[in-house]
Coordinates of C-alpha atoms in Angstrom, one line a residue:
X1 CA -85.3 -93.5 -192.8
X2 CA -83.1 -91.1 -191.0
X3 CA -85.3 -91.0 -188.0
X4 CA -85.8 -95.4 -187.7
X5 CA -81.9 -95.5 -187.7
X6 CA -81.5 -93.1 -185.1
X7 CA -84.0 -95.0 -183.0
X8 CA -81.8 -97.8 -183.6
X9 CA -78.3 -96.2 -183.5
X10 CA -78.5 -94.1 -179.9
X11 CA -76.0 -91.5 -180.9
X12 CA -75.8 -89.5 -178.2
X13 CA -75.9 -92.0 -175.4
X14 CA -72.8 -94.1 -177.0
X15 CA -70.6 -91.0 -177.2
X16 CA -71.2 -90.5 -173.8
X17 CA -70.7 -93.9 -172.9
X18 CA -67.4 -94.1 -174.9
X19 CA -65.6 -91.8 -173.0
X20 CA -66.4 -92.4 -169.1
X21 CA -63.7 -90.1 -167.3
X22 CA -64.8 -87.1 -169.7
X23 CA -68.5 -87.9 -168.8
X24 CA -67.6 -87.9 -165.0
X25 CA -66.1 -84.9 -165.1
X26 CA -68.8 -83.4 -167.1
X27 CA -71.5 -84.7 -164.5
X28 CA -69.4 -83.4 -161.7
X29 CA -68.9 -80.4 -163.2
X30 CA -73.0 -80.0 -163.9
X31 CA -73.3 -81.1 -160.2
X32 CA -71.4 -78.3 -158.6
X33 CA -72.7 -75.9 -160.8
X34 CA -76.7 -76.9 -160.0
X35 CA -75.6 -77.3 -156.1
X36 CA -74.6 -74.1 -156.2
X37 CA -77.8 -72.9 -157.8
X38 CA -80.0 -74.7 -155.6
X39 CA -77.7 -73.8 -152.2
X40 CA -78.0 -69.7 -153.1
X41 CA -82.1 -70.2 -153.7
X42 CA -82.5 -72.3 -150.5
X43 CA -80.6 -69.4 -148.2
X44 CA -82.4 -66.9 -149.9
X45 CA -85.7 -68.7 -149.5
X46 CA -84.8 -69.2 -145.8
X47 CA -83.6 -65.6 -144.8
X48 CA -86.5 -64.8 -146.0
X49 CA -88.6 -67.4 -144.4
X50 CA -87.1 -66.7 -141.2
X51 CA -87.7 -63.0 -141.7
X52 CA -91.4 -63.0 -142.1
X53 CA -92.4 -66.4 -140.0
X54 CA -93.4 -64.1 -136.9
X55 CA -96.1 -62.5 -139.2
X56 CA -97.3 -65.7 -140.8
X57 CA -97.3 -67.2 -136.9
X58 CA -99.8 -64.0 -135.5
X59 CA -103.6 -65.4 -135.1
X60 CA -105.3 -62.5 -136.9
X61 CA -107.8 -62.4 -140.1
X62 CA -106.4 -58.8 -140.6
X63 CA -104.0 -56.5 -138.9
X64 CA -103.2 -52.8 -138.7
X65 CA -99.9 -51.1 -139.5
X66 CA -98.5 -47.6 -139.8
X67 CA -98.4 -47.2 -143.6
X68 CA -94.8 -46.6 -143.1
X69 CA -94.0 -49.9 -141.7
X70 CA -91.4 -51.8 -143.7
X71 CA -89.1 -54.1 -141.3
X72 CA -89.7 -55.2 -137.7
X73 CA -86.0 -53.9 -137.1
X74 CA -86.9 -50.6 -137.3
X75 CA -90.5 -50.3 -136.4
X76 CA -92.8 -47.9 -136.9
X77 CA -96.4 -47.3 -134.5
X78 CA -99.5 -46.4 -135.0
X79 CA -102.6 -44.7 -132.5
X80 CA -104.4 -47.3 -130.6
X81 CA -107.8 -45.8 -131.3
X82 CA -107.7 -46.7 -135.3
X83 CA -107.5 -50.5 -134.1
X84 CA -111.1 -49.7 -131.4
X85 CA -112.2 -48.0 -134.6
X86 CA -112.2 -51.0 -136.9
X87 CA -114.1 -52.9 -133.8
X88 CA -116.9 -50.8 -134.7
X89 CA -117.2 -52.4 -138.6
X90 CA -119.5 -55.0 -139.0
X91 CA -118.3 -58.7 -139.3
X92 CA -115.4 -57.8 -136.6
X93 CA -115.9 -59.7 -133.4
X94 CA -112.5 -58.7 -131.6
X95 CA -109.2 -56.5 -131.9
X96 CA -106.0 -56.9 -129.6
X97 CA -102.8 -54.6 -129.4
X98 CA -98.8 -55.6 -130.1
X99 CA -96.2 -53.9 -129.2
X100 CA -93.1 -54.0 -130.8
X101 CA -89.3 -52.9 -129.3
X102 CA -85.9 -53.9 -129.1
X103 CA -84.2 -54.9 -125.9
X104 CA -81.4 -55.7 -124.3
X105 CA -81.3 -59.1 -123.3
X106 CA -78.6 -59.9 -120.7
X107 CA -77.0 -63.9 -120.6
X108 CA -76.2 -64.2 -117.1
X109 CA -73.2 -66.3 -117.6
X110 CA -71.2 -64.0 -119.7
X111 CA -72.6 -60.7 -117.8
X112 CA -72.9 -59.6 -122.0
X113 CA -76.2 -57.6 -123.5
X114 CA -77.4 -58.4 -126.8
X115 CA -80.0 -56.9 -129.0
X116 CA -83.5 -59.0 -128.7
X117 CA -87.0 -58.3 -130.1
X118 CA -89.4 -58.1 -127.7
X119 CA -93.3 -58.4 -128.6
X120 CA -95.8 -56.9 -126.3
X121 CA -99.2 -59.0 -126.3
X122 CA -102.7 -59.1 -124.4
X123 CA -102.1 -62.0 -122.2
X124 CA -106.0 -62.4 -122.2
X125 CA -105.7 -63.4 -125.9
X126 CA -102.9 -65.1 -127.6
X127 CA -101.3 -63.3 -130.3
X128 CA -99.7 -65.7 -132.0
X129 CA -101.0 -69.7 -133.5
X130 CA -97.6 -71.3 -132.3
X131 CA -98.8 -73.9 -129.7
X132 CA -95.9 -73.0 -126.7
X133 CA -96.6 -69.8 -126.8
X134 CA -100.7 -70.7 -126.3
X135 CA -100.1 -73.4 -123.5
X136 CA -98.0 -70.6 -121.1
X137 CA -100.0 -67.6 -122.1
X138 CA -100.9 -67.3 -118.7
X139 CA -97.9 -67.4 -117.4
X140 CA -97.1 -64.0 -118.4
X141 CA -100.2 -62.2 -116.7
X142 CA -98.0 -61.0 -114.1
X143 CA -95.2 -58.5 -114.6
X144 CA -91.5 -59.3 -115.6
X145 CA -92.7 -62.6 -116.4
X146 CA -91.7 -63.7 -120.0
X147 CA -91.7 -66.2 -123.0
X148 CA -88.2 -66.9 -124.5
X149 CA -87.4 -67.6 -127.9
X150 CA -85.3 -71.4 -127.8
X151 CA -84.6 -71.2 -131.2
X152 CA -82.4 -67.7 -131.3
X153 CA -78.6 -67.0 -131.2
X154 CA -76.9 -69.1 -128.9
X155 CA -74.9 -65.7 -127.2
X156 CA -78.3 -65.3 -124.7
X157 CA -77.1 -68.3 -123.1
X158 CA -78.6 -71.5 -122.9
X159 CA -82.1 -70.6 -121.5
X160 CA -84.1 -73.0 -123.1
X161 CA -81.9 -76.4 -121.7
X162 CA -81.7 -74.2 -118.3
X163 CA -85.5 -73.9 -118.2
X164 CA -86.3 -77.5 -119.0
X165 CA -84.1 -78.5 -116.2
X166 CA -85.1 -76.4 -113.5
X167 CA -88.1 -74.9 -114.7
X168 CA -86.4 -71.4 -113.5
X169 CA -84.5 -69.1 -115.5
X170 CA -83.7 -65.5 -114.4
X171 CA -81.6 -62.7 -116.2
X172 CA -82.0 -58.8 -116.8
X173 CA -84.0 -57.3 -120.3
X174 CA -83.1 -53.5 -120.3
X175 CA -81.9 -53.6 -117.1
X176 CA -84.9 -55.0 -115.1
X177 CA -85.0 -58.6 -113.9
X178 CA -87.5 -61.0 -115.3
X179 CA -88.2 -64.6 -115.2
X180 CA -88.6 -66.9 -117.8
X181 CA -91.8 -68.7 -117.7
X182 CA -91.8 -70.9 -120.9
X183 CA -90.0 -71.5 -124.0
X184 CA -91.3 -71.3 -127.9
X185 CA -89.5 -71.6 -131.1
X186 CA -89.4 -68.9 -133.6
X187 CA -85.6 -68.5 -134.7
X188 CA -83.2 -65.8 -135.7
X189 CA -83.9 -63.8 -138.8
X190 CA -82.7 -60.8 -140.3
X191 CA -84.3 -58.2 -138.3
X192 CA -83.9 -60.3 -134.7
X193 CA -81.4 -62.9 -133.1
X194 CA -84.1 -63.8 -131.1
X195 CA -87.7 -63.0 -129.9
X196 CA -89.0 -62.5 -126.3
X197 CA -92.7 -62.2 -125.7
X198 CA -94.5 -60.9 -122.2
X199 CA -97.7 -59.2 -121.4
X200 CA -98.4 -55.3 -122.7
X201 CA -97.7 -54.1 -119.0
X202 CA -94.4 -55.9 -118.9
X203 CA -93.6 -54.2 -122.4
X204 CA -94.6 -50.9 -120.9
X205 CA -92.6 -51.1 -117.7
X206 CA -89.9 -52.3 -120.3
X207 CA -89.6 -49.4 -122.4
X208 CA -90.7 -46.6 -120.3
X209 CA -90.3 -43.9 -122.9
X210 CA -93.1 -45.7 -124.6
X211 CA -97.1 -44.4 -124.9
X212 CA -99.6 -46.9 -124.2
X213 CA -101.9 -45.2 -127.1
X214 CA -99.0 -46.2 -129.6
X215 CA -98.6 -49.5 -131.1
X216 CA -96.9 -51.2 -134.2
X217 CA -99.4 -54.0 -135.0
X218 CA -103.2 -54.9 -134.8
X219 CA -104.7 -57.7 -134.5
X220 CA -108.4 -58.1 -136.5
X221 CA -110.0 -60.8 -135.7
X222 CA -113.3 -61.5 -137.8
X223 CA -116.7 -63.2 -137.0
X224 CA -117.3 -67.0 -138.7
X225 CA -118.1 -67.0 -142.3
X226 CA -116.9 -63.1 -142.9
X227 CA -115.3 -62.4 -145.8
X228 CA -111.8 -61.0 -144.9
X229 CA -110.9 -59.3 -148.4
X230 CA -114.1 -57.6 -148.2
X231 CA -114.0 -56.3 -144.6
X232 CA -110.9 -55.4 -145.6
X233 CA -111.3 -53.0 -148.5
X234 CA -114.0 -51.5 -146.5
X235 CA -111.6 -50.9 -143.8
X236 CA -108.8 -49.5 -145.8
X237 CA -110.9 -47.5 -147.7
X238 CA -112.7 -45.4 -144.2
X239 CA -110.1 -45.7 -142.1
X240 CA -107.6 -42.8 -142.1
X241 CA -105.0 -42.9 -144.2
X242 CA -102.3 -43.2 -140.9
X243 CA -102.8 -46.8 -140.9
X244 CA -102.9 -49.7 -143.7
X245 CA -104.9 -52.4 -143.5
X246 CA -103.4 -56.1 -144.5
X247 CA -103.7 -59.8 -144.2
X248 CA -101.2 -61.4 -142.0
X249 CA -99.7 -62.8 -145.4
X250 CA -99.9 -59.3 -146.8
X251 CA -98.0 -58.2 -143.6
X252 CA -95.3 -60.7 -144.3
X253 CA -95.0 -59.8 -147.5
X254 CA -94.1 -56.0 -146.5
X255 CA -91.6 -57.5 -144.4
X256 CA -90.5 -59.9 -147.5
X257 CA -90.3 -57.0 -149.8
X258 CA -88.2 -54.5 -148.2
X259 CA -85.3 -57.8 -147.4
X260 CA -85.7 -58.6 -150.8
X261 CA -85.5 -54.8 -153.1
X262 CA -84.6 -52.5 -150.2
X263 CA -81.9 -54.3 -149.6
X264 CA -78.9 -55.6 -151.6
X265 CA -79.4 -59.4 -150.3
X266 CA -81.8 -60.6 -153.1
X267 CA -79.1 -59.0 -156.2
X268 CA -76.7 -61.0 -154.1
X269 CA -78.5 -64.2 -154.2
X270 CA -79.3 -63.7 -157.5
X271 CA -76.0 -63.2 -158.5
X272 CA -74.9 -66.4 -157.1
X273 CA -77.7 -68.2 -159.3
X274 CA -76.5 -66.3 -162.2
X275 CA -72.8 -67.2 -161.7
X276 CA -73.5 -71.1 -161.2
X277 CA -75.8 -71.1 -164.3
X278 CA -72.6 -69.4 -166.4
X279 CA -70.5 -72.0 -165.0
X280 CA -72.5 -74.5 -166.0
X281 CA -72.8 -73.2 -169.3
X282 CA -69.2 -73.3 -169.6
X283 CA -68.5 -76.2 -168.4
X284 CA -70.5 -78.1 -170.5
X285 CA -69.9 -76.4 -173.7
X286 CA -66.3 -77.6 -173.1
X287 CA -67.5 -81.2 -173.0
X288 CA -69.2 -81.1 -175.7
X289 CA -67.0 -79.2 -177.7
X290 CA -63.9 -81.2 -177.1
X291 CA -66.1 -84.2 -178.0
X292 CA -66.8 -82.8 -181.5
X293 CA -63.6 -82.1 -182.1
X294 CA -62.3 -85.6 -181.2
X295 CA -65.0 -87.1 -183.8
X296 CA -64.9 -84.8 -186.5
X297 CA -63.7 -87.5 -188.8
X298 CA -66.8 -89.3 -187.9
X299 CA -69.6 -86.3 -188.0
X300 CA -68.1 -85.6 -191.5
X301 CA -68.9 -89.4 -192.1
X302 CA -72.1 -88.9 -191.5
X303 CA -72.9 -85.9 -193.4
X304 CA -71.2 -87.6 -196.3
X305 CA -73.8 -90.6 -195.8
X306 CA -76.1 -88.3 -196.5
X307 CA -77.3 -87.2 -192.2
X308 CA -78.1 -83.9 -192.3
X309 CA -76.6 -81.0 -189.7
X310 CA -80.0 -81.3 -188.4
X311 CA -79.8 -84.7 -187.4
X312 CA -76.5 -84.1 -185.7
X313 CA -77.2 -81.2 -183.8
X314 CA -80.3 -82.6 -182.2
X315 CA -78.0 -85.6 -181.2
X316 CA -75.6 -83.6 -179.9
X317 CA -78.8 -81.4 -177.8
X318 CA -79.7 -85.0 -176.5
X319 CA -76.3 -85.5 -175.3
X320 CA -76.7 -82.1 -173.4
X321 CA -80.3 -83.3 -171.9
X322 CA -78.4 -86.8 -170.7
X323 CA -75.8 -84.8 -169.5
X324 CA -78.1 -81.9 -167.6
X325 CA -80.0 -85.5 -166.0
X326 CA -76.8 -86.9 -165.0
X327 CA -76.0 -83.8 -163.2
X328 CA -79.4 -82.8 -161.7
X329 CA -79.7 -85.7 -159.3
X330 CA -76.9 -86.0 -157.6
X331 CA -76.8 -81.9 -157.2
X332 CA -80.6 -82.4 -155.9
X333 CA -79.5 -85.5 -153.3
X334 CA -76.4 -83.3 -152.1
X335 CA -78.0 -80.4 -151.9
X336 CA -81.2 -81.9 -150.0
X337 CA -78.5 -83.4 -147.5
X338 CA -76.9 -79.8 -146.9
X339 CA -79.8 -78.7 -146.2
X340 CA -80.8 -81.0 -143.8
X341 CA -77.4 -80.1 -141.9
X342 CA -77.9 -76.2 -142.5
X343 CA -81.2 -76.8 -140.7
X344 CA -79.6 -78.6 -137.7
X345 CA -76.3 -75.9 -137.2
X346 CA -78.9 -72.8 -137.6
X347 CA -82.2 -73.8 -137.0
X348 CA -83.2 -71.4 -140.3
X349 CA -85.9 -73.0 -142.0
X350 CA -84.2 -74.5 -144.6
X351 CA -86.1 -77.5 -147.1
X352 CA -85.9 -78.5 -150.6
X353 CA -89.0 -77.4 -152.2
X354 CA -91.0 -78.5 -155.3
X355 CA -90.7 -75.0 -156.7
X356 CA -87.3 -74.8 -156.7
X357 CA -86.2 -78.5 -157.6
X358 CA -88.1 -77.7 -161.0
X359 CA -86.3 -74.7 -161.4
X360 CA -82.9 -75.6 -161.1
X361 CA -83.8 -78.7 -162.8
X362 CA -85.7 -76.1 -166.5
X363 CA -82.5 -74.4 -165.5
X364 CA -80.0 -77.2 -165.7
X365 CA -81.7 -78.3 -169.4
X366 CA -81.8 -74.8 -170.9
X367 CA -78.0 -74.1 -169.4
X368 CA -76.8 -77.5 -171.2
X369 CA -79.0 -76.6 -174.4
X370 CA -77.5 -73.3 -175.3
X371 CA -73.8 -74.9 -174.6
X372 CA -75.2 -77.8 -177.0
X373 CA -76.0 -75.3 -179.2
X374 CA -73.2 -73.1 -179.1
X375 CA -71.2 -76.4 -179.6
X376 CA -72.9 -76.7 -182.3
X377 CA -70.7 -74.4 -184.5
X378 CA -68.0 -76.5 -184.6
X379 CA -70.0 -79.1 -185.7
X380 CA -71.0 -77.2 -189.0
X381 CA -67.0 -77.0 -190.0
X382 CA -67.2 -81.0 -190.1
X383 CA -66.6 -81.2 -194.3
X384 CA -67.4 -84.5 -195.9
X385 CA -64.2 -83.3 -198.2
X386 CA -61.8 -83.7 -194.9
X387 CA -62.0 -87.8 -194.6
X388 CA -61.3 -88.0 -198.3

């Protein structure tokens, strides 16, 4: 009987109806509290994004680091000879060396160095699956001639509109001219403002102080139809123990990992979730408790009609759900449009994804259940005794 007069009696939706400025407020205050969740995910999913993208961009099966490798902004090498050894393993059809360094890239309007990754590459065979970089790999074949990262800080100057213009663009890295000869997008991440890529000779004439024999990175490429993860366990398990062997995913995931635990950056991020899920916890507990409060005449009505505290509390955890929808989606259009504008002022790879829309969304409904709940305390005090 109970249950056909809810059906026809919506409850919840009429006490949030009845009251429009307290339900704005509650929505608005649900809002900020989701855009915040979903604006500390989406720049921790796009540091992070940024950070690995060069590994998930190299055109590899499997690849070779020193087992000590953990960030490209302090690299470690490896011998050459472990990368001709796994040529030798059946179902391997090529290898190819990168080097890996940090320059001094020089903008030539502001006379001013500034730190740049530079990647080393065989020019014969491109090292990476980004389609710029594959269309001008020729054009690093001779020395001092380079590929320039668009996408990074705008302090190296404005290379990228320079080059498109006059097809020419000339500065110092470490001191030694070289040419531009081509433009890619990557983007700044943790470890790098920006990314430079030129031929293995180049590198070498770059960083004198650097062996030819010692490289950070391997490329493995496999024959057609060979299993990777099986090549690979036989790899890592005869090659000596001074290298590891990975998929390029695997690789980015090192590079993941160590941004994400060795750092303080994910606790930070995750702190920011936490705090805009509290928030909205209080927040909404507030609404719902000063709506109790004002109807306690009314729920003591009720129970003296003979509606259970059962009935009333999952009316009042309805209100909560109406309340976390209310909330949800206008956080999820605001936040889809500041991300859209992140993406534009800093090129990091910033999108709403499907993963995290349900997440903030399971979070939203379990923040504005427990305040429903807790709320639900007061609503026990109503006494059928206090309208008589």
């Amino acid at each position: 009987m109970l249950t056909k007069m809810f059906k026809k009696t919506p409850l919840a939706w009429r006490q949030l109806m009845k009251e429009k400025t307290r339900l704005l407020v509650a929505v608005a205050g649900i809002t900020f509290a989701d855009m915040l969740m979903f604006i500390q995910m989406g720049f921790e999913s796009a540091l992070f994004d940024a950070a690995i993208k060069p590994h998930r961009s190299l055109q590899a099966d499997l690849v070779l680091i020193n087992p000590q490798f953990q960030t490209l902004f302090s690299v470690k090498s490896f011998s050459r000879e472990r990368m001709y050894q796994a040529l030798g393993y059946e179902g391997v059809e090529s290898v190819s060396p990168v080097y890996i360094g940090t320059g001094q890239w020089r903008n030539p309007e502001t006379r001013q160095d500034r730190a740049i990754l530079v990647w080393g590459i065989d020019p014969a065979k491109s090292a990476f699956a980004i389609p710029e970089i594959q269309q001008n790999i020729n054009q690093i074949k001779q020395l001092n001639q380079v590929l320039f990262d668009q996408a990074g800080r705008p302090e190296y100057g404005a290379v990228g509109d320079i080059f498109k213009k006059t097809n020419n663009f000339q500065t110092e890295l470490n001191s030694i001219s070289v040419n531009v000869k081509g433009v890619f997008s990557n983007g700044a991440s943790f470890a790098a403002d920006g990314n430079v890529i030129t031929s293995d000779s180049t590198f070498l004439r770059l960083f004198p102080e650097r062996k030819p024999d010692r490289i950070e990175v391997g490329l493995i490429t496999l024959k057609p139809g060979v299993d990777a993860e099986k090549v690979r366990s036989q790899l890592a398990a005869n090659l000596p123990n001074d290298v590891r062997v990975l998929t390029p995913e695997g690789f980015a995931q090192t590079e993941r990992e160590y941004w994400a635990t060795g750092t303080g950056i994910g606790f930070i991020f995750g702190m920011g979730v936490g705090v805009g899920f509290i928030v909205g916890i209080v927040i909404v507990y507030q609404i719902l408790y000063s709506d109790v409060s004002d109807h306690l005449p009314e729920y003591a009505t009720l129970k003296a009609m003979g509606y259970t505290d059962r009935y009333l509390l999952v009316a009042l955890i309805q209100e909560a759900l109406l309340l976390a929808l209310f909330g949800y989606l206008p956080a999820y259009i605001f936040s889809f449009g500041l991300y859209q504008l992140t993406y534009a002022a800093t090129m990091l790879p910033i999108a709403m994804k499907l993963d995290r829309a349900i997440n903030v969304f399971i979070l939203t409904v379990i923040m504005c259940s427990v305040s429903g709940a807790i709320a639900m305390r007061k609503l026990r005090s109503a006494d059928p005794a206090d309208v008589f």
